[in-house]
PDB file of C-alpha atoms in Angstrom:
ATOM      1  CA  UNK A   1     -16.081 -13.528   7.724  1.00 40.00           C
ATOM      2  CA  UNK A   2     -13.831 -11.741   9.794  1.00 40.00           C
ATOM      3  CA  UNK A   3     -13.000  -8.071   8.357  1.00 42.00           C
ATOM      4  CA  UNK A   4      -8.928  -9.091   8.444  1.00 40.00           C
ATOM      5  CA  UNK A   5      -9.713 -11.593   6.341  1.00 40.00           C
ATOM      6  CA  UNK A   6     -11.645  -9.967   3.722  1.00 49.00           C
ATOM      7  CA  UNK A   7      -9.633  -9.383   0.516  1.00 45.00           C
ATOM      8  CA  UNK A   8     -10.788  -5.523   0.228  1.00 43.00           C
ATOM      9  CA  UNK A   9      -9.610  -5.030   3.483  1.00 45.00           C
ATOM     10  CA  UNK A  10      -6.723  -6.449   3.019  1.00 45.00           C
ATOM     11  CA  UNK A  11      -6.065  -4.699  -0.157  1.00 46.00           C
ATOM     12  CA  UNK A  12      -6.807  -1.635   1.742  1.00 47.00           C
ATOM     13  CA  UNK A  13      -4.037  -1.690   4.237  1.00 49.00           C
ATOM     14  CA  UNK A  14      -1.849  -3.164   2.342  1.00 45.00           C
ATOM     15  CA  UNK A  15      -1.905  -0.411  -0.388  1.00 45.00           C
ATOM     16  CA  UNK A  16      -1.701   2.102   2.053  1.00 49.00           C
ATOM     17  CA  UNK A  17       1.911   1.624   2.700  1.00 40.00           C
ATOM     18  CA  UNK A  18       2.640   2.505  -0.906  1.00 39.00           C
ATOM     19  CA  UNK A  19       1.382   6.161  -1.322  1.00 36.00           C
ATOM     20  CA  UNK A  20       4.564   7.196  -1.189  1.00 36.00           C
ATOM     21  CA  UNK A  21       8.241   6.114  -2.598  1.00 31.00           C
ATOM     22  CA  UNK A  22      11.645   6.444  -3.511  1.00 30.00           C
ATOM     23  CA  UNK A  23      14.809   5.330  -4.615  1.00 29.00           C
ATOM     24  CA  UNK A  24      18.735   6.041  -4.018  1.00 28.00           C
ATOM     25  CA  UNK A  25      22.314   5.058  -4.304  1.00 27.00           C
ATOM     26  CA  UNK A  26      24.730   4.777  -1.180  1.00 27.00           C
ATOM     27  CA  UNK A  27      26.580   2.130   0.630  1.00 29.00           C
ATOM     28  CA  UNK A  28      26.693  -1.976   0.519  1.00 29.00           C
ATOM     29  CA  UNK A  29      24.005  -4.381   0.346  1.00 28.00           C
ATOM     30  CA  UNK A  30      23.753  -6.530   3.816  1.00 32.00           C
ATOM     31  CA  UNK A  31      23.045 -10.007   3.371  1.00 35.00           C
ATOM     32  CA  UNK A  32      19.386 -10.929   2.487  1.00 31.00           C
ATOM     33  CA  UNK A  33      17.040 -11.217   5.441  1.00 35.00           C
ATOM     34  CA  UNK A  34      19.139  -9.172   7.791  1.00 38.00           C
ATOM     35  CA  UNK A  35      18.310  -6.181  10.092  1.00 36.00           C
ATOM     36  CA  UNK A  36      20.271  -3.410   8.644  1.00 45.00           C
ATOM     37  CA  UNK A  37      21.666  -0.622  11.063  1.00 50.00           C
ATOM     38  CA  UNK A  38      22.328   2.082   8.031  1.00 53.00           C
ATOM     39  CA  UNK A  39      19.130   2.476   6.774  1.00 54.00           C
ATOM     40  CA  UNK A  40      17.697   5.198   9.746  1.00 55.00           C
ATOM     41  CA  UNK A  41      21.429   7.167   8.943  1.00 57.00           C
ATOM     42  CA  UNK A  42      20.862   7.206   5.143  1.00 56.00           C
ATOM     43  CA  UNK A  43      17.190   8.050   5.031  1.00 53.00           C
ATOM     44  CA  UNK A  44      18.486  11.295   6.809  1.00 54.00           C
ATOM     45  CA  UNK A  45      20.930  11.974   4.198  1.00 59.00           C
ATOM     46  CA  UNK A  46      18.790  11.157   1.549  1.00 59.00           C
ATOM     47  CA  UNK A  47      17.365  13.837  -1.050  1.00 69.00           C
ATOM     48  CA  UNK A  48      15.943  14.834  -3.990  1.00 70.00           C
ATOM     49  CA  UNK A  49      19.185  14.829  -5.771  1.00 70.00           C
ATOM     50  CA  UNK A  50      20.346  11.004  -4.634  1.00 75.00           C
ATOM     51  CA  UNK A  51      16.831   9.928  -5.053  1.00 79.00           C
ATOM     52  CA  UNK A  52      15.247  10.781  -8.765  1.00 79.00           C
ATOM     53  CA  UNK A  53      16.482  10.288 -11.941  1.00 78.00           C
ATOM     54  CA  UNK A  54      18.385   6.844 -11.351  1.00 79.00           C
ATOM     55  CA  UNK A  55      19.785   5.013 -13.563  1.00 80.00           C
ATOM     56  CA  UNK A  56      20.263   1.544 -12.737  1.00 85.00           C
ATOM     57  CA  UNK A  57      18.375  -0.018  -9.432  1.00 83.00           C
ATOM     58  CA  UNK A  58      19.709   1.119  -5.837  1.00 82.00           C
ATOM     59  CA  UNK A  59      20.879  -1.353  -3.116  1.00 85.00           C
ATOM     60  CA  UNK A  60      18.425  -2.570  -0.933  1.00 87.00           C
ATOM     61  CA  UNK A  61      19.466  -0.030   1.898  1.00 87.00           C
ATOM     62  CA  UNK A  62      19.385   2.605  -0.394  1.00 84.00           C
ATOM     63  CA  UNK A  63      16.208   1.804  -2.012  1.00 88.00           C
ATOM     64  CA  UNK A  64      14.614   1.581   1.458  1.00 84.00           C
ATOM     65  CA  UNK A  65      16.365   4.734   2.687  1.00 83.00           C
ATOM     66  CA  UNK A  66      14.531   6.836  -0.071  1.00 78.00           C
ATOM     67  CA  UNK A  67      11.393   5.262  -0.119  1.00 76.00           C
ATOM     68  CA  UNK A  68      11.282   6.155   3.735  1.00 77.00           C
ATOM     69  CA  UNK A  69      12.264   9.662   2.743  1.00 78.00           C
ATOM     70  CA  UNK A  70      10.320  10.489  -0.596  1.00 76.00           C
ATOM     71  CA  UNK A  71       7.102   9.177   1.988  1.00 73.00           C
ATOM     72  CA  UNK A  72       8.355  11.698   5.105  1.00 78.00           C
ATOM     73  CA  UNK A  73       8.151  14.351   2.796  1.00 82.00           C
ATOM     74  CA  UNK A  74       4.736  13.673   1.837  1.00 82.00           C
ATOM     75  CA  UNK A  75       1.288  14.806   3.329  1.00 86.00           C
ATOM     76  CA  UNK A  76      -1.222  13.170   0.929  1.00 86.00           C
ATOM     77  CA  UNK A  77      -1.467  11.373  -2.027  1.00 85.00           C
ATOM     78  CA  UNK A  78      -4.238  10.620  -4.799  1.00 91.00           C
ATOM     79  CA  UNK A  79      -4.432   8.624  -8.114  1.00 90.00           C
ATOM     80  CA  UNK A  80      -6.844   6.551 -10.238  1.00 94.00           C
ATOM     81  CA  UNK A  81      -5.868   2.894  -9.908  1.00 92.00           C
ATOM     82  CA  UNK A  82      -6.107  -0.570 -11.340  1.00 93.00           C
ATOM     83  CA  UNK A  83      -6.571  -3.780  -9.666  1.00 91.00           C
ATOM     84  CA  UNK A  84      -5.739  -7.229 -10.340  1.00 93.00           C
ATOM     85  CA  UNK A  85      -7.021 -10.121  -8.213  1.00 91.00           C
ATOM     86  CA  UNK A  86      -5.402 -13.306  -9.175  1.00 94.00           C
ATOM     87  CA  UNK A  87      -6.683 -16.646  -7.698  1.00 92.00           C
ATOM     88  CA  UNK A  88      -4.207 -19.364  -8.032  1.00 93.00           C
ATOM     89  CA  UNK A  89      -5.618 -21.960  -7.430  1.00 93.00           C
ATOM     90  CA  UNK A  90      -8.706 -21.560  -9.800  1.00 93.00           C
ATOM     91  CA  UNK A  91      -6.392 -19.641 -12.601  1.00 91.00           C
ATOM     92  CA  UNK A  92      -8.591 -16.849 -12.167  1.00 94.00           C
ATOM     93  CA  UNK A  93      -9.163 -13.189 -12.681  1.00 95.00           C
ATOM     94  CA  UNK A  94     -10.991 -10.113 -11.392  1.00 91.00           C
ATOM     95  CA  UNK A  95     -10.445  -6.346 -12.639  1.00 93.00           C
ATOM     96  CA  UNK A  96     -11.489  -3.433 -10.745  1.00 92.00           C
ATOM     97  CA  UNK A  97     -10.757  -0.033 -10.960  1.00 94.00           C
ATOM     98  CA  UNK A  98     -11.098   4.028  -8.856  1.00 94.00           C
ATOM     99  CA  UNK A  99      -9.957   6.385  -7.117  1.00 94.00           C
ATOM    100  CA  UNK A 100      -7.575   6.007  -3.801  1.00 89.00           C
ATOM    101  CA  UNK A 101      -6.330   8.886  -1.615  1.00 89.00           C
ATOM    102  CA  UNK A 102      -4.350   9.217   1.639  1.00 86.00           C
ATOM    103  CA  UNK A 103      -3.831  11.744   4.003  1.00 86.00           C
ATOM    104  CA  UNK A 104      -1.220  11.882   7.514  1.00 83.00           C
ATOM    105  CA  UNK A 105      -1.827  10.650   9.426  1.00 79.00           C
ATOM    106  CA  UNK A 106      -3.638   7.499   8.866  1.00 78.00           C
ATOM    107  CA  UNK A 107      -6.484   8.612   7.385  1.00 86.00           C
ATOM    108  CA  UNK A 108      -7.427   7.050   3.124  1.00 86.00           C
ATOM    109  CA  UNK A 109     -10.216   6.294   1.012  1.00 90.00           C
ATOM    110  CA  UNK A 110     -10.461   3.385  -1.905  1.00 89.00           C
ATOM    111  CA  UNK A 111     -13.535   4.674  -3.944  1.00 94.00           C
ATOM    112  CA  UNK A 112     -14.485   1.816  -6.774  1.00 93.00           C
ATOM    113  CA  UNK A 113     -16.049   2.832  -9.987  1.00 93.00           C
ATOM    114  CA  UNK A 114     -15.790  -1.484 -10.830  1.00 90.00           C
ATOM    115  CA  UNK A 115     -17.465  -3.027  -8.407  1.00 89.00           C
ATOM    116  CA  UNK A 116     -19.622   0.257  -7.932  1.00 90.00           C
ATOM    117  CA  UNK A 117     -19.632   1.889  -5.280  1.00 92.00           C
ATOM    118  CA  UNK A 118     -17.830   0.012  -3.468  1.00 93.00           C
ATOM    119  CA  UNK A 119     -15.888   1.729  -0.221  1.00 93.00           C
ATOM    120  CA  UNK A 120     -12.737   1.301   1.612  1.00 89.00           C
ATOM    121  CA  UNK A 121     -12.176   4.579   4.710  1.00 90.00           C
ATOM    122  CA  UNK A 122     -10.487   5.016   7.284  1.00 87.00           C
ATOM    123  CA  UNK A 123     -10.032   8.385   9.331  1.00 90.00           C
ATOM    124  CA  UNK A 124      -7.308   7.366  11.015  1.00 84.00           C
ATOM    125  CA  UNK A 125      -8.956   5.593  13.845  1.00 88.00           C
ATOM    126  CA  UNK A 126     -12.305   3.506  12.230  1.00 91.00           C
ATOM    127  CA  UNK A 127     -11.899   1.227   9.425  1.00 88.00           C
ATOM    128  CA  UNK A 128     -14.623   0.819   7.329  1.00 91.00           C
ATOM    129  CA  UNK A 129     -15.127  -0.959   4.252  1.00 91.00           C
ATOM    130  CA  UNK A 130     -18.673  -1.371   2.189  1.00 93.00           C
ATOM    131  CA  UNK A 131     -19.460  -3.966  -0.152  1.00 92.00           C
ATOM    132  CA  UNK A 132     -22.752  -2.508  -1.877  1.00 93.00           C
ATOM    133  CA  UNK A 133     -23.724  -5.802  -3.455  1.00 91.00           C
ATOM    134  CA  UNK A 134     -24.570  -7.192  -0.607  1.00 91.00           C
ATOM    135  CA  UNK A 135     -25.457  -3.713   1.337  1.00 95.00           C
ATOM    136  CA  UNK A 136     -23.331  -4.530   4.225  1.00 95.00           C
ATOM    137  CA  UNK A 137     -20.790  -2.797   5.713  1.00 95.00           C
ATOM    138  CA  UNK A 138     -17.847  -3.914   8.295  1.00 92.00           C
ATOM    139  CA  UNK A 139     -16.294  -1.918  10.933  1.00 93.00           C
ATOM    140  CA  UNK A 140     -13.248  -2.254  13.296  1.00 89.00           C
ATOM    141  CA  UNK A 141     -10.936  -0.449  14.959  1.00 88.00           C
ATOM    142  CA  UNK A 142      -7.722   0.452  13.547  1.00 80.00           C
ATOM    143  CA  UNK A 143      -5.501  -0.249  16.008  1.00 76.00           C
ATOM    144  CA  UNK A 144      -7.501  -3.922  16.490  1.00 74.00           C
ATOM    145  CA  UNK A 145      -6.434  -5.187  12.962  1.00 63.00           C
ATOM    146  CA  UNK A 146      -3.494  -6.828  12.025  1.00 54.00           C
ATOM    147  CA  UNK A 147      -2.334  -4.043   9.996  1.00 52.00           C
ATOM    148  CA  UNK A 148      -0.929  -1.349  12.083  1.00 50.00           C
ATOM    149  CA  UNK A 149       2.498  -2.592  12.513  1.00 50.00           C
ATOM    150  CA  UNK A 150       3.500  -3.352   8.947  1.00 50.00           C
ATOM    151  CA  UNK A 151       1.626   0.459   8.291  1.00 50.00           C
ATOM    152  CA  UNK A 152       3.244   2.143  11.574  1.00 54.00           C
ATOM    153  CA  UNK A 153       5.698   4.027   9.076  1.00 54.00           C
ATOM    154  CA  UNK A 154       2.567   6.199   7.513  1.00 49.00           C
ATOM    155  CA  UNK A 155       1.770   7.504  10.760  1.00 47.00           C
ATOM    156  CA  UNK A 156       5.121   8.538  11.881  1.00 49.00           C
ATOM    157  CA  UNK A 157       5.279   5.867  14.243  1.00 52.00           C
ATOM    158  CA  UNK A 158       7.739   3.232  12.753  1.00 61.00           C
ATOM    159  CA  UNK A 159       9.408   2.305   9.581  1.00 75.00           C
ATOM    160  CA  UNK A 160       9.418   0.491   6.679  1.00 77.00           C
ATOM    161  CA  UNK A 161      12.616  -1.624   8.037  1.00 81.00           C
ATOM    162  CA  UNK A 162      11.205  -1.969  11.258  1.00 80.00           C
ATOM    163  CA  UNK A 163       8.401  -4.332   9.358  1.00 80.00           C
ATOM    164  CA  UNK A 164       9.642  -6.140   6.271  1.00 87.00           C
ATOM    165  CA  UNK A 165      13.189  -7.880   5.185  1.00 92.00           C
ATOM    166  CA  UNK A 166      13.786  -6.046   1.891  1.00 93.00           C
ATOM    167  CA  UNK A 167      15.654  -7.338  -1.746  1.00 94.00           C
ATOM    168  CA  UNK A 168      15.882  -5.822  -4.623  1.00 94.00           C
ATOM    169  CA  UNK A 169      15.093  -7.285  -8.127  1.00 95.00           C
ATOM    170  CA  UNK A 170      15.819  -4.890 -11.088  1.00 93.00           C
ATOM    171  CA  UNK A 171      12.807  -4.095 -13.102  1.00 93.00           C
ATOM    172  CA  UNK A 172      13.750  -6.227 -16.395  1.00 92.00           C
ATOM    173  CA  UNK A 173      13.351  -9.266 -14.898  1.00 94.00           C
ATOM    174  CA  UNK A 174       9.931  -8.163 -13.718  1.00 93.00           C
ATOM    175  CA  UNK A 175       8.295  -7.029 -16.933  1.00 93.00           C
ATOM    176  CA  UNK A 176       8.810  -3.688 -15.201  1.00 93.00           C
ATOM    177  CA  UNK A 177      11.086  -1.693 -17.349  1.00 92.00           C
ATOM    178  CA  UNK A 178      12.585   2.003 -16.095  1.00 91.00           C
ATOM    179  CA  UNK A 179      12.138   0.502 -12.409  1.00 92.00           C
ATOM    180  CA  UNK A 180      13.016  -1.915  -9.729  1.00 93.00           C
ATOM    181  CA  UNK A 181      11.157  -3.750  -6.915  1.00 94.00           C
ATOM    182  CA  UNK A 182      11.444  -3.963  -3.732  1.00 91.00           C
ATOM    183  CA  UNK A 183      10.560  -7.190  -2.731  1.00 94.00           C
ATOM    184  CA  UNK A 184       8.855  -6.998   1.189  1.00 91.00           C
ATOM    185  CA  UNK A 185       8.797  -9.995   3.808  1.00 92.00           C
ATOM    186  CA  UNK A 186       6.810  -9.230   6.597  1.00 87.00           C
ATOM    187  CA  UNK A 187       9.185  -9.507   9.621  1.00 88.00           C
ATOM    188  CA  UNK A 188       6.239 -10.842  12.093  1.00 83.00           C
ATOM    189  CA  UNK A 189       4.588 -14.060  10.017  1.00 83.00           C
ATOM    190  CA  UNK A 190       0.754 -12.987   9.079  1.00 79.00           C
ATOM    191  CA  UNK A 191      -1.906 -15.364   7.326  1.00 77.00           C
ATOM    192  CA  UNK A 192      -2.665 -11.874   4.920  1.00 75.00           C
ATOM    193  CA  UNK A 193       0.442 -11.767   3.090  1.00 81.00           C
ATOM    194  CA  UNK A 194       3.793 -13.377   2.346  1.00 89.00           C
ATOM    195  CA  UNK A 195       5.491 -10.830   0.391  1.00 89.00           C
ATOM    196  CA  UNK A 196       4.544  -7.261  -0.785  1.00 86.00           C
ATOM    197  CA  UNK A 197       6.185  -6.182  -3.841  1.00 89.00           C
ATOM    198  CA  UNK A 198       6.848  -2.595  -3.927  1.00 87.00           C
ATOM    199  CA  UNK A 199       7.452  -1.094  -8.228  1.00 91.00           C
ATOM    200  CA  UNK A 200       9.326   1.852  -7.742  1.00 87.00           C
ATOM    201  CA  UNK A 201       9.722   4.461 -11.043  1.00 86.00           C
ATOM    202  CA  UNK A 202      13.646   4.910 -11.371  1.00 87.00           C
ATOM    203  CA  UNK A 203      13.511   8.329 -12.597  1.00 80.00           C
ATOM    204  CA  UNK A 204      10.737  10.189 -10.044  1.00 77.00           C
ATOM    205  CA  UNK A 205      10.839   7.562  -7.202  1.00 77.00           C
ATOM    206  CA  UNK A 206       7.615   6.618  -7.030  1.00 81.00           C
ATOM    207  CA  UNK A 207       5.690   3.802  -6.847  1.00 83.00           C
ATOM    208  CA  UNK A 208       3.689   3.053  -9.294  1.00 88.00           C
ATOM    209  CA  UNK A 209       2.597  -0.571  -8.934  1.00 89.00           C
ATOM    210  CA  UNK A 210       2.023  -2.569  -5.717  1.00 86.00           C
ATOM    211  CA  UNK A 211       1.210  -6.665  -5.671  1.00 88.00           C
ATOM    212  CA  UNK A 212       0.249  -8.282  -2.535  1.00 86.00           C
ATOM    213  CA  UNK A 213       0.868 -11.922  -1.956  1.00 90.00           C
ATOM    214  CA  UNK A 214      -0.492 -14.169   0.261  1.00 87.00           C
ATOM    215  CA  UNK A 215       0.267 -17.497   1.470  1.00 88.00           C
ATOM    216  CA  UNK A 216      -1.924 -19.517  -0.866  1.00 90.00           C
ATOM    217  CA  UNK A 217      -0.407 -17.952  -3.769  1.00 92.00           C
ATOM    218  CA  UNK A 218      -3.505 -15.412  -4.804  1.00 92.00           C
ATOM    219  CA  UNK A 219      -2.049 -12.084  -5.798  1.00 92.00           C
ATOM    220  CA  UNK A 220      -3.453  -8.740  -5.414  1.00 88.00           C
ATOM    221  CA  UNK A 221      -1.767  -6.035  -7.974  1.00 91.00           C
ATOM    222  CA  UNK A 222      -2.377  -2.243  -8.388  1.00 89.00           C
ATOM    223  CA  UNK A 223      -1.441  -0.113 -10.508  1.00 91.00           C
ATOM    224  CA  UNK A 224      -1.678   4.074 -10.045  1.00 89.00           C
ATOM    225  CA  UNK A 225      -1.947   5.993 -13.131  1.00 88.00           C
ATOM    226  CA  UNK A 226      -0.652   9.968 -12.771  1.00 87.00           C
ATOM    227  CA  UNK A 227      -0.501  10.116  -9.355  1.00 86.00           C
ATOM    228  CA  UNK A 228      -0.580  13.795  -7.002  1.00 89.00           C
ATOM    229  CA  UNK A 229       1.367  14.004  -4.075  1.00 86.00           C
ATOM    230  CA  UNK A 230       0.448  16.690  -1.762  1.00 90.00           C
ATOM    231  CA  UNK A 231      -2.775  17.518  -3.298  1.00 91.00           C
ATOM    232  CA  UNK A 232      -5.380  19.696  -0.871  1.00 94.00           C
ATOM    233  CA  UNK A 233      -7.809  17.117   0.302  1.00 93.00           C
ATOM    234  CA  UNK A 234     -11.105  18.380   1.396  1.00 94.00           C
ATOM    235  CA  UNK A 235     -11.943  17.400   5.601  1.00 86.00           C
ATOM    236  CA  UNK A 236     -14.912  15.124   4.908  1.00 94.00           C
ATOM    237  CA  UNK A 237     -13.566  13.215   2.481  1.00 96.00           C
ATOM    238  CA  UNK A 238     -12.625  10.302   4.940  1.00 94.00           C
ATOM    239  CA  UNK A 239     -16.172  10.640   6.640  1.00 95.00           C
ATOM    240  CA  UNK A 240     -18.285   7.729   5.130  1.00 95.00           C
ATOM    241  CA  UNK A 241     -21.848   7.322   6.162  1.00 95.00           C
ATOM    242  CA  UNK A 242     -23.424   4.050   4.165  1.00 95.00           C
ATOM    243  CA  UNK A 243     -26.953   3.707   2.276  1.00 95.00           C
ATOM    244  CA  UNK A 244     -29.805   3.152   4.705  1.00 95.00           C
ATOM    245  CA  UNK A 245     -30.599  -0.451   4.724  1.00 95.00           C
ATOM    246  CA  UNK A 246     -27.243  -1.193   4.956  1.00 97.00           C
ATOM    247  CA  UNK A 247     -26.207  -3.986   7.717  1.00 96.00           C
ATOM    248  CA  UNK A 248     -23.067  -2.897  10.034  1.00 96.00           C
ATOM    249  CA  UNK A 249     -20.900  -5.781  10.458  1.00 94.00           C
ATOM    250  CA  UNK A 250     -18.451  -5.198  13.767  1.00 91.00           C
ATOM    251  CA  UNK A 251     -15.835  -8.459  14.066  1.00 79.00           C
TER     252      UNK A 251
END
């Protein structure tokens, strides 16, 4: 199966574009689905002061405005998380759980405690990802996947308007209370996801949930329990050399 298409992977990407996240209060809400022209402007206005301690949920600009600006303040970013696969159309479930961590530019690492052992790196340029119950593990280049453009914010490169058509939904009608979401449609169609739902924490601007949906319905959710930002992350953390034995897979 091609790597793109492999649910870790996907989960992988995806989750990168969450490390970091914020929230604000500014100026009018654009009509739904539209490019909007304030959003670069009020990022650079936004601050720490417009962007914690909220207390209702922001307009779409100004949600998207700090969540670009809590992230360009960032360097790195490590929590514990939970995962939720949902399969729709078999009304199932799968639970897993780890560590992530991300680092500018590009460069993360999903380590599983459930499956165990269980890898997802990238150093900014290789993505790797190792499923150890079946010893095999599948390479490809980062700039070859899908994923770059909806991720080009993380590297400095783009932003998060520049990928998705944003709306807000307040967190009450989510089962998401002290927050909001901001609800992500990828701009260019992909087969990996429909919408990316984005829980951001109204009082530090962070996000602290993340569910992935893709076009069959399936859900992918994550959850990040006391997360660091700016945490010292040790150089070979995003090296990752497998178990011998193991069979490299390169789409």
């Amino acid at each position: 199966m091609p790597l793109a298409n492999r649910p870790v992977a996907l989960l992988l990407f995806l989750l990168f574009a969450v490390a970091f996240a914020g929230s604000s209060a500014f100026e009018p809400l654009p009509a739904y689905g539209q490019t909007s022209a304030p959003v670069a402007a009020l990022a650079a206005r936004a601050s720490a002061a417009k962007c914690t301690a909220l207390a209702t949920a922001p307009s779409r600009d100004q949600a998207v405005a700090c969540v670009q600006w809590v992230y360009d303040q960032s360097r790195s970013f490590q929590a514990p998380f939970q995962q939720l696969f949902t399969v729709k159309a078999y009304a199932t479930e799968k639970t897993s759980s780890g560590t992530v961590t991300f680092e500018k530019p590009g460069k993360m690492l999903w380590r599983y405690d459930r499956p165990q052992n269980n890898r997802v790196v990238s150093d900014g340029t290789l993505m790797k990802v190792y499923e150890a119950s079946n010893q095999q593990m599948y390479e490809q280049p980062v700039e070859k996947s899908q994923y770059p453009a909806a991720l080009s914010f993380l590297t400095g490169t783009g932003k998060l308007a520049d990928s998705f058509d944003f709306d807000v939904v307040p967190g009450d009608k989510l089962a998401f209370p002290g927050g909001y979401a901001l609800v992500g449609t990828p701009k260019e169609p992909t087969p990996a996801y429909s919408k990316v739902l984005f829980y951001v924490d109204l009082g530090t601007s962070q996000v602290r949930r993340v569910m992935i949906i893709d076009g069959q319905g399936n859900r992918n959710r994550f959850d990040f329990v006391n997360p660091q930002f700016n945490v010292p992350i040790p150089p070979d953390t995003f090296r990752y050399v497998p178990p011998a034995g193991t069979t490299i897979v390169r789409p």
